[in-house]
Coordinates of C-alpha atoms and ligand atoms in Angstrom, one line a residue:
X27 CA -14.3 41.1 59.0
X28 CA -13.1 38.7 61.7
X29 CA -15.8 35.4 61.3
X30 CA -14.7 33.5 64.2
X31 CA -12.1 33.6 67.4
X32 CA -10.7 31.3 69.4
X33 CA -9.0 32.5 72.7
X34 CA -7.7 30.9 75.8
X35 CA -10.6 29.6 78.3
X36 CA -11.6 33.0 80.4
X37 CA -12.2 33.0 84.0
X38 CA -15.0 34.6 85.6
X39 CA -13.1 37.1 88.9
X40 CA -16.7 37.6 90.3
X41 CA -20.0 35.8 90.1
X42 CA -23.1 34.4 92.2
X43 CA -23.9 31.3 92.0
X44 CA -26.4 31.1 94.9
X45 CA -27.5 27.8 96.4
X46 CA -29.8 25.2 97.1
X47 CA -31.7 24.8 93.6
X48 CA -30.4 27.9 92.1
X49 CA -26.8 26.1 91.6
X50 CA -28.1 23.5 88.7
X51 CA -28.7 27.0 86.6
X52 CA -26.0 28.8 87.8
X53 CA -23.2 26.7 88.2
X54 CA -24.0 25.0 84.5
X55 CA -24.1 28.4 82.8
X56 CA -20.8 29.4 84.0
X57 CA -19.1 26.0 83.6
X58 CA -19.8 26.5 79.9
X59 CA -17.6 28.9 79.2
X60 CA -15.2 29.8 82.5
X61 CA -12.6 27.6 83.4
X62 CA -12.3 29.3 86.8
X63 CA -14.5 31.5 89.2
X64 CA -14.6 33.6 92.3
X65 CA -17.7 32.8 94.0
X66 CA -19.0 35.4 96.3
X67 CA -19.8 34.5 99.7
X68 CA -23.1 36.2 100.1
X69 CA -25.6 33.7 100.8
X70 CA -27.9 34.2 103.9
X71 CA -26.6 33.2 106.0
X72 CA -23.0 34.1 104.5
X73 CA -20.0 32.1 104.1
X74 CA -18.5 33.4 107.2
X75 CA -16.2 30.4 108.2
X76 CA -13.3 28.3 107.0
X77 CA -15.9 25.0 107.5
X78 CA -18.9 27.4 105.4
X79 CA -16.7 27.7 102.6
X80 CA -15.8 23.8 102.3
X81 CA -19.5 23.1 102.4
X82 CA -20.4 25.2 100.1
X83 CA -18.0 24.3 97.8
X84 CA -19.0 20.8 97.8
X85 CA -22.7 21.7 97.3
X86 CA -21.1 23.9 94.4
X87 CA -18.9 21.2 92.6
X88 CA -22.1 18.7 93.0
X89 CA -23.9 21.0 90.4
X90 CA -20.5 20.5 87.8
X91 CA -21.5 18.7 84.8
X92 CA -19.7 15.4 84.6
X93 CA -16.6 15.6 83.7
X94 CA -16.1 19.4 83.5
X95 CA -13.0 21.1 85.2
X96 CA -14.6 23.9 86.5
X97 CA -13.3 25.4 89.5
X98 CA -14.9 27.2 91.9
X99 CA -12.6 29.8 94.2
X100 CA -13.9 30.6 97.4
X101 CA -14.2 33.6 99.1
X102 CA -14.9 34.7 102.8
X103 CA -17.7 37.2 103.7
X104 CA -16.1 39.7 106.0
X105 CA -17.8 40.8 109.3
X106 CA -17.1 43.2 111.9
X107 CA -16.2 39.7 113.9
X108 CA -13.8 38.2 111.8
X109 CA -11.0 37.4 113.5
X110 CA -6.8 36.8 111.7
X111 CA -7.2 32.8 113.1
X112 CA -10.6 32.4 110.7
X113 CA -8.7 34.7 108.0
X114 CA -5.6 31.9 108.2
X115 CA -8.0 28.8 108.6
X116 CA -9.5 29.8 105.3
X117 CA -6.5 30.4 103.7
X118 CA -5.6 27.1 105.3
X119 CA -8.6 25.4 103.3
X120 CA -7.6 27.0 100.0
X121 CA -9.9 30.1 100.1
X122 CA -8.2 32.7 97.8
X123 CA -10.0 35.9 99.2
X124 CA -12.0 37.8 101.2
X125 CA -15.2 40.0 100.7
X126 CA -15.7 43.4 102.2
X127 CA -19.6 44.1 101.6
X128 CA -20.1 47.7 103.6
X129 CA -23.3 46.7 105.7
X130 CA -26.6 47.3 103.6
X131 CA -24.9 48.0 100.2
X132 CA -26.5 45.3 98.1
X133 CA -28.3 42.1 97.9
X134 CA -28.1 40.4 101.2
X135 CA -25.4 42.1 102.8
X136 CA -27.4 42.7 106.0
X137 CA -24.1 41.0 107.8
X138 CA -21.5 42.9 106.5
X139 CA -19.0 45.5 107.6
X140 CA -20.5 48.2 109.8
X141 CA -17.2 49.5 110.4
X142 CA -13.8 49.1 108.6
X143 CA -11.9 49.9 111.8
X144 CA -12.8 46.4 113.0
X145 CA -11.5 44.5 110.1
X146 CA -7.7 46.0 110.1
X147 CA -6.9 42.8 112.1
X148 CA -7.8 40.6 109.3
X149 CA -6.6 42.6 106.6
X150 CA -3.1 42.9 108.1
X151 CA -3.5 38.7 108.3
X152 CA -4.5 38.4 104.5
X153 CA -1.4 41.1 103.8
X154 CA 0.6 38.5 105.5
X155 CA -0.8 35.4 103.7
X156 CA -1.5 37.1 100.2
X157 CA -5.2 36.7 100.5
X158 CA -7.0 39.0 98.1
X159 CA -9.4 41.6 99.1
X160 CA -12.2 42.1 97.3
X161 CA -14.6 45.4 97.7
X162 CA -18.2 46.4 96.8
X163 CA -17.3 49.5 96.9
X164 CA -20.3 52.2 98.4
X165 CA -20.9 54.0 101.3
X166 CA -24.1 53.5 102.9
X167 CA -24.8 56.6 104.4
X168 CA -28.1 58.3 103.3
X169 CA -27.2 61.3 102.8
X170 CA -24.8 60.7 99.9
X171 CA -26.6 60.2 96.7
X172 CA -26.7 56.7 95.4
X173 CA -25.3 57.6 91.9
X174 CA -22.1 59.4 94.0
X175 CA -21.8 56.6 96.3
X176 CA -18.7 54.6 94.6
X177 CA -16.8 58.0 94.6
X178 CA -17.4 58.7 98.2
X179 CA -16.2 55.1 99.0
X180 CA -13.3 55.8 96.8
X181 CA -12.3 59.0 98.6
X182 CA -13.3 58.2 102.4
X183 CA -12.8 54.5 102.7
X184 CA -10.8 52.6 100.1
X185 CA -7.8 55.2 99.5
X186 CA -7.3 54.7 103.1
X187 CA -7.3 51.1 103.0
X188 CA -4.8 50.9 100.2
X189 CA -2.4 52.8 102.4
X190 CA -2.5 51.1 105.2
X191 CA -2.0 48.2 103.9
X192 CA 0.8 48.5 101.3
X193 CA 1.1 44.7 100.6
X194 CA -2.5 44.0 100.7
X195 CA -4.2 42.8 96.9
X196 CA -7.2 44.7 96.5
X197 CA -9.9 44.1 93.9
X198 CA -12.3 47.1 93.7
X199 CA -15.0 44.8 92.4
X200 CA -17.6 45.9 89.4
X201 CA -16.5 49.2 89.0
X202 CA -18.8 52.1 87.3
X203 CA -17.2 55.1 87.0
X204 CA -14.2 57.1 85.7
X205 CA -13.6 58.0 89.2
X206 CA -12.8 54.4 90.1
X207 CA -11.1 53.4 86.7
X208 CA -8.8 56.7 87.1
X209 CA -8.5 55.5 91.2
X210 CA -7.4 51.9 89.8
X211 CA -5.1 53.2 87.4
X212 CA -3.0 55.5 89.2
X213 CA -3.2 53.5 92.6
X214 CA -0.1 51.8 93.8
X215 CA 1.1 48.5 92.9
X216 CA -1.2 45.4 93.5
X217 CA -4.9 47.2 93.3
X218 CA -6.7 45.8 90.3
X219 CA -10.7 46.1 89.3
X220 CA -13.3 43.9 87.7
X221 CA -15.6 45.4 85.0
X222 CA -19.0 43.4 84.0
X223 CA -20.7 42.9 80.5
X224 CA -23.7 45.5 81.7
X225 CA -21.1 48.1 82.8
X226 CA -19.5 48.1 79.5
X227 CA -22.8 47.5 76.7
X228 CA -25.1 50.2 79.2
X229 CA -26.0 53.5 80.8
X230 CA -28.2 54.4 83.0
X231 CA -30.4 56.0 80.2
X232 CA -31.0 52.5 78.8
X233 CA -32.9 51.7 82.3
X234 CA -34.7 54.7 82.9
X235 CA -35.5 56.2 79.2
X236 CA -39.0 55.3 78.0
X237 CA -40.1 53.3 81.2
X238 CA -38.2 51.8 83.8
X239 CA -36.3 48.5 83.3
X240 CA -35.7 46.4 86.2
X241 CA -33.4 43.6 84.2
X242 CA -31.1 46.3 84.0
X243 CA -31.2 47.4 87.8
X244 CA -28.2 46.1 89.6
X245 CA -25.5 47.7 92.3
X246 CA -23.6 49.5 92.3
X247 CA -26.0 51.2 89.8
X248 CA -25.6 51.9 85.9
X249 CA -24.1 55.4 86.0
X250 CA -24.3 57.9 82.7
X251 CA -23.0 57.5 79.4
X252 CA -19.5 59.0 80.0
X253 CA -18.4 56.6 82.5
X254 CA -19.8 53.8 80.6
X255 CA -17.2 55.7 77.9
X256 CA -14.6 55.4 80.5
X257 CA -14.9 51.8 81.4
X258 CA -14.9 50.9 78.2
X259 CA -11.5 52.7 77.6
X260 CA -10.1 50.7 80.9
X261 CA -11.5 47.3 79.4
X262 CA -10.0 47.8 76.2
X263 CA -6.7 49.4 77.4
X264 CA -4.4 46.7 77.6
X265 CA -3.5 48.0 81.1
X266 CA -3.5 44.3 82.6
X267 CA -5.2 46.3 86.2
X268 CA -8.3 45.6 84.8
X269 CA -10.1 42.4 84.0
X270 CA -13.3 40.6 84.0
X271 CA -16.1 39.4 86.5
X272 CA -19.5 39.2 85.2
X273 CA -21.0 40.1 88.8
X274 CA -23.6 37.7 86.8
X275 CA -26.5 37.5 89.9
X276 CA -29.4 35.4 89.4
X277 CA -32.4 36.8 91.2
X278 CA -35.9 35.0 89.7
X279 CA -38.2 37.0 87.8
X280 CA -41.3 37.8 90.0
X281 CA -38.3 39.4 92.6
X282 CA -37.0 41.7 89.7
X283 CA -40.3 42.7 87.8
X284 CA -41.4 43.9 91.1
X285 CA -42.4 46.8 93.0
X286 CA -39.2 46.7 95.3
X287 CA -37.1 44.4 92.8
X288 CA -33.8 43.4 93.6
X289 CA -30.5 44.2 92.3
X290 CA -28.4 42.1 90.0
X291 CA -28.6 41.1 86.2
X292 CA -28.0 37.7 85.6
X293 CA -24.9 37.6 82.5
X294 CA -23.7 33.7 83.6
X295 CA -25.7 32.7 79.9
X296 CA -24.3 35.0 77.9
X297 CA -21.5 36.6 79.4
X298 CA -18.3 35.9 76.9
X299 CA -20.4 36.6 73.8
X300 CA -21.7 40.0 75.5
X301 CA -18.2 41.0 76.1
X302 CA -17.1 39.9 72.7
X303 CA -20.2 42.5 71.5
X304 CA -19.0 45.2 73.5
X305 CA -14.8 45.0 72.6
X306 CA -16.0 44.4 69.0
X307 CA -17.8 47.7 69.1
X308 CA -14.9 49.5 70.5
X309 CA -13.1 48.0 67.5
X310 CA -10.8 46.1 70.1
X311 CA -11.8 42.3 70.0
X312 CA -7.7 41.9 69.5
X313 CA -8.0 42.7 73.6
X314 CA -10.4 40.7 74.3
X315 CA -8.5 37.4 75.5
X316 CA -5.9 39.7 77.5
X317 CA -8.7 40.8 80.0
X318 CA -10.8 38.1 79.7
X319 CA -8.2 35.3 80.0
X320 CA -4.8 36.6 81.0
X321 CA -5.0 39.4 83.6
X322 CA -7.0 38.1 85.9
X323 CA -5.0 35.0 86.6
X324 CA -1.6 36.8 86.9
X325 CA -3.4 38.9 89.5
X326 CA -4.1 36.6 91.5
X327 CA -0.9 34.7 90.9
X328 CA -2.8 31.6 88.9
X329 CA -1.8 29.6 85.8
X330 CA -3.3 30.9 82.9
X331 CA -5.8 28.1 81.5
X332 CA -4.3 26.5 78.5
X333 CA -7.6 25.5 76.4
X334 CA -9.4 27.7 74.6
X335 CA -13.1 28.4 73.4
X336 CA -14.1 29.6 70.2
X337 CA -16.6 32.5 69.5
X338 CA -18.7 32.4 66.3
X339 CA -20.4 35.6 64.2
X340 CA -23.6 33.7 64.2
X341 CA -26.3 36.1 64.8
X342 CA -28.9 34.6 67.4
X343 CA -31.7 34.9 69.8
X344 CA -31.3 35.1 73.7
X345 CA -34.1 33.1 75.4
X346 CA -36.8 35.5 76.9
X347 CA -36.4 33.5 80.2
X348 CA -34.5 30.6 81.5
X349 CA -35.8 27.6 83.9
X350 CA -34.2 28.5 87.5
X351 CA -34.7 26.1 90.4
X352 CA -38.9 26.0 90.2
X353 CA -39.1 29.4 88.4
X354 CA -37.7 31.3 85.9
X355 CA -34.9 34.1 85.0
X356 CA -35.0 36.6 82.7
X357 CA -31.4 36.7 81.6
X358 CA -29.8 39.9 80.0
X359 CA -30.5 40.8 76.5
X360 CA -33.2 38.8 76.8
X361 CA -34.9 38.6 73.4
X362 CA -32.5 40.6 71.8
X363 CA -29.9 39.5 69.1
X364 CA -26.4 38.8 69.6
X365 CA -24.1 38.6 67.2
X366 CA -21.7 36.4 68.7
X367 CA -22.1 32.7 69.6
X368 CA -20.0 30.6 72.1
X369 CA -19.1 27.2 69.9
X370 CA -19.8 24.2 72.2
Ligands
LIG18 N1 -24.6 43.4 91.8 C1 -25.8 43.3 92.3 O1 -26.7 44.2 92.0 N2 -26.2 42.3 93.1 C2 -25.4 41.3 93.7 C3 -24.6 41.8 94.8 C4 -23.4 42.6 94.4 O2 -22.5 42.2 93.7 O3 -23.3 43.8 94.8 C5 -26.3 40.1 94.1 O4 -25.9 39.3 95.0 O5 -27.4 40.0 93.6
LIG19 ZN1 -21.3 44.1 94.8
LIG20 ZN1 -21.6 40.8 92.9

């Protein structure tokens, strides 16, 4: 039995880091352990602007512990008013992507697309400039089912956005169900997906069997067991279209344990060692560095890092809650035992 691994520094393709107060937690956790990370750009208000980015890049890199490289990759939040100039003045100030949040999907997307027609102008821009795109990827509408809602998006809204745009990068973020990892897989050159730590170790039986658990409530939500099966495969596949972002989203405890709680588990604490649990199960660590460490940065045409962090088998405890800004988090797993530990 494998004791102890040591693979390059991974990078974190998606994760919230928040603002204000919330960064000292957020930004430290994922400094730990990521060299790099795509921060999404839904704050309220959202990071709509070349200038919004800078700004909050420089709160971001304020929250860095001394003398750590991390490095934060900004991302615009698309709107129905974003025009190709703000697409190139991003791109201008070093922001790698672009964010398509359909309007009402998830946590504070109140701003986002209402409809895709009115972003082809900006997505023909980022084509031209190699800008990424990154997708939640739902429909809104309330008459599709919210456990159905990725496929539809699949089917009505990305496929069509693929063709479009032939040169376009697309990242169909978080994805939760064979539909998407079989979408991903056979799409056309240049569409890659993110898969988180929650995705992988759970279905939605573990939120909803024996009571309801909020910690495990996030979007898009925790589908059953056999396309938890099927992102597994994808993770562990080798196939380099699919890599990691945590989608690790802190959201304090009294707004989770709640009786309208919000969406998003927060993974920044724990988020190597969780995947390490999960492609250890799957009898795969050997693939572990590959999608943690190596696909995501030739995606988006990025060095690979060249340090490395080392993972123990050192059975331990996960904190019940963290301190975050003047409250607290419940992280996931918390409580529970983890058989992996990141070596500082
Ligand atoms: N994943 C979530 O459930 N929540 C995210 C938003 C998102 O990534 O959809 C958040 O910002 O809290
Ligand atoms: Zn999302
Ligand atoms: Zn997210």
């Amino acid at each position: 039995m494998t004791d102890q691994i040591t693979i390059t520094r991974p990078d974190d393709w998606h994760i919230h880091l928040r603002d204000g107060q919330s960064l000292e937690r957020s930004v430290t956790d994922a400094a730990r352990q990521f060299s790099r990370a795509i921060v999404m750009p839904n704050l309220v208000p959202p990071v709509i602007t070349a200038e919004d980015a800078a700004a909050y890049e420089a709160r971001i890199r304020q929250n860095i512990p001394a003398g750590n490289p991390f490095q934060p990759l900004m991302v615009l939040y698309l709107t129905d008013n974003t025009t190709p100039e703000m697409v190139e003045q991003a791109h201008a100030k070093g922001v790698v992507a672009a964010k398509l949040y359909p309007a009402g999907a998830t946590t504070n997307s109140d701003s986002g697309v209402t409809d895709i027609n009115a972003t082809f102008p900006a997505l023909e821009k980022m084509a031209e400039l190699g800008m990424k795109m990154l997708i939640h990827g739902e429909v809104t509408t309330n008459d599709i089912d919210i456990f159905d809602r990725e496929k539809a998006f699949i089917d009505s809204i990305l496929s069509v956005i693929v063709d479009k745009f032939p040169t376009l990068k697309v990242v169909l973020e978080h994805i939760t169900t064979s539909h998407a990892a079989d979408f991903v897989r056979g799409a056309r050159e240049g569409v890659a997906a993110t898969i988180t730590a929650h995705h992988l170790l759970y279905n939605r039986n573990h939120m909803l069997v024996g009571g309801i658990r909020p910690h495990y409530f996030c979007l898009p939500i925790l589908k059953r067991n056999t396309h938890q099966e099927a992102l597994i495969e994808a993770a562990i596949s080798g196939n380099p279209r699919f890599f990691l972002g945590t989608d690790s989203a802190p959201h304090a405890r009294d707004k989770k344990e709640n009786a309208c709680g919000c969406a998003g588990c927060y993974t920044a604490y724990t988020a190597i060692e969780l995947y390490a649990e999960t492609f250890e199960r799957a009898g795969a660590l050997d693939k572990l560095q590959a999608f943690a460490s190596e696909f995501g940065p030739d995606f988006y045409g990025l060095p690979r890092n060249t340090d490395t962090v080392t993972l123990k088998r050192e059975p331990w405890t996960v904190p019940q809650t963290l301190p975050f800004a003047d409250t607290e988090i419940v992280p996931l797993c918390a409580g529970e035992t983890l058989n992996w530990k990141l070596v500082d």
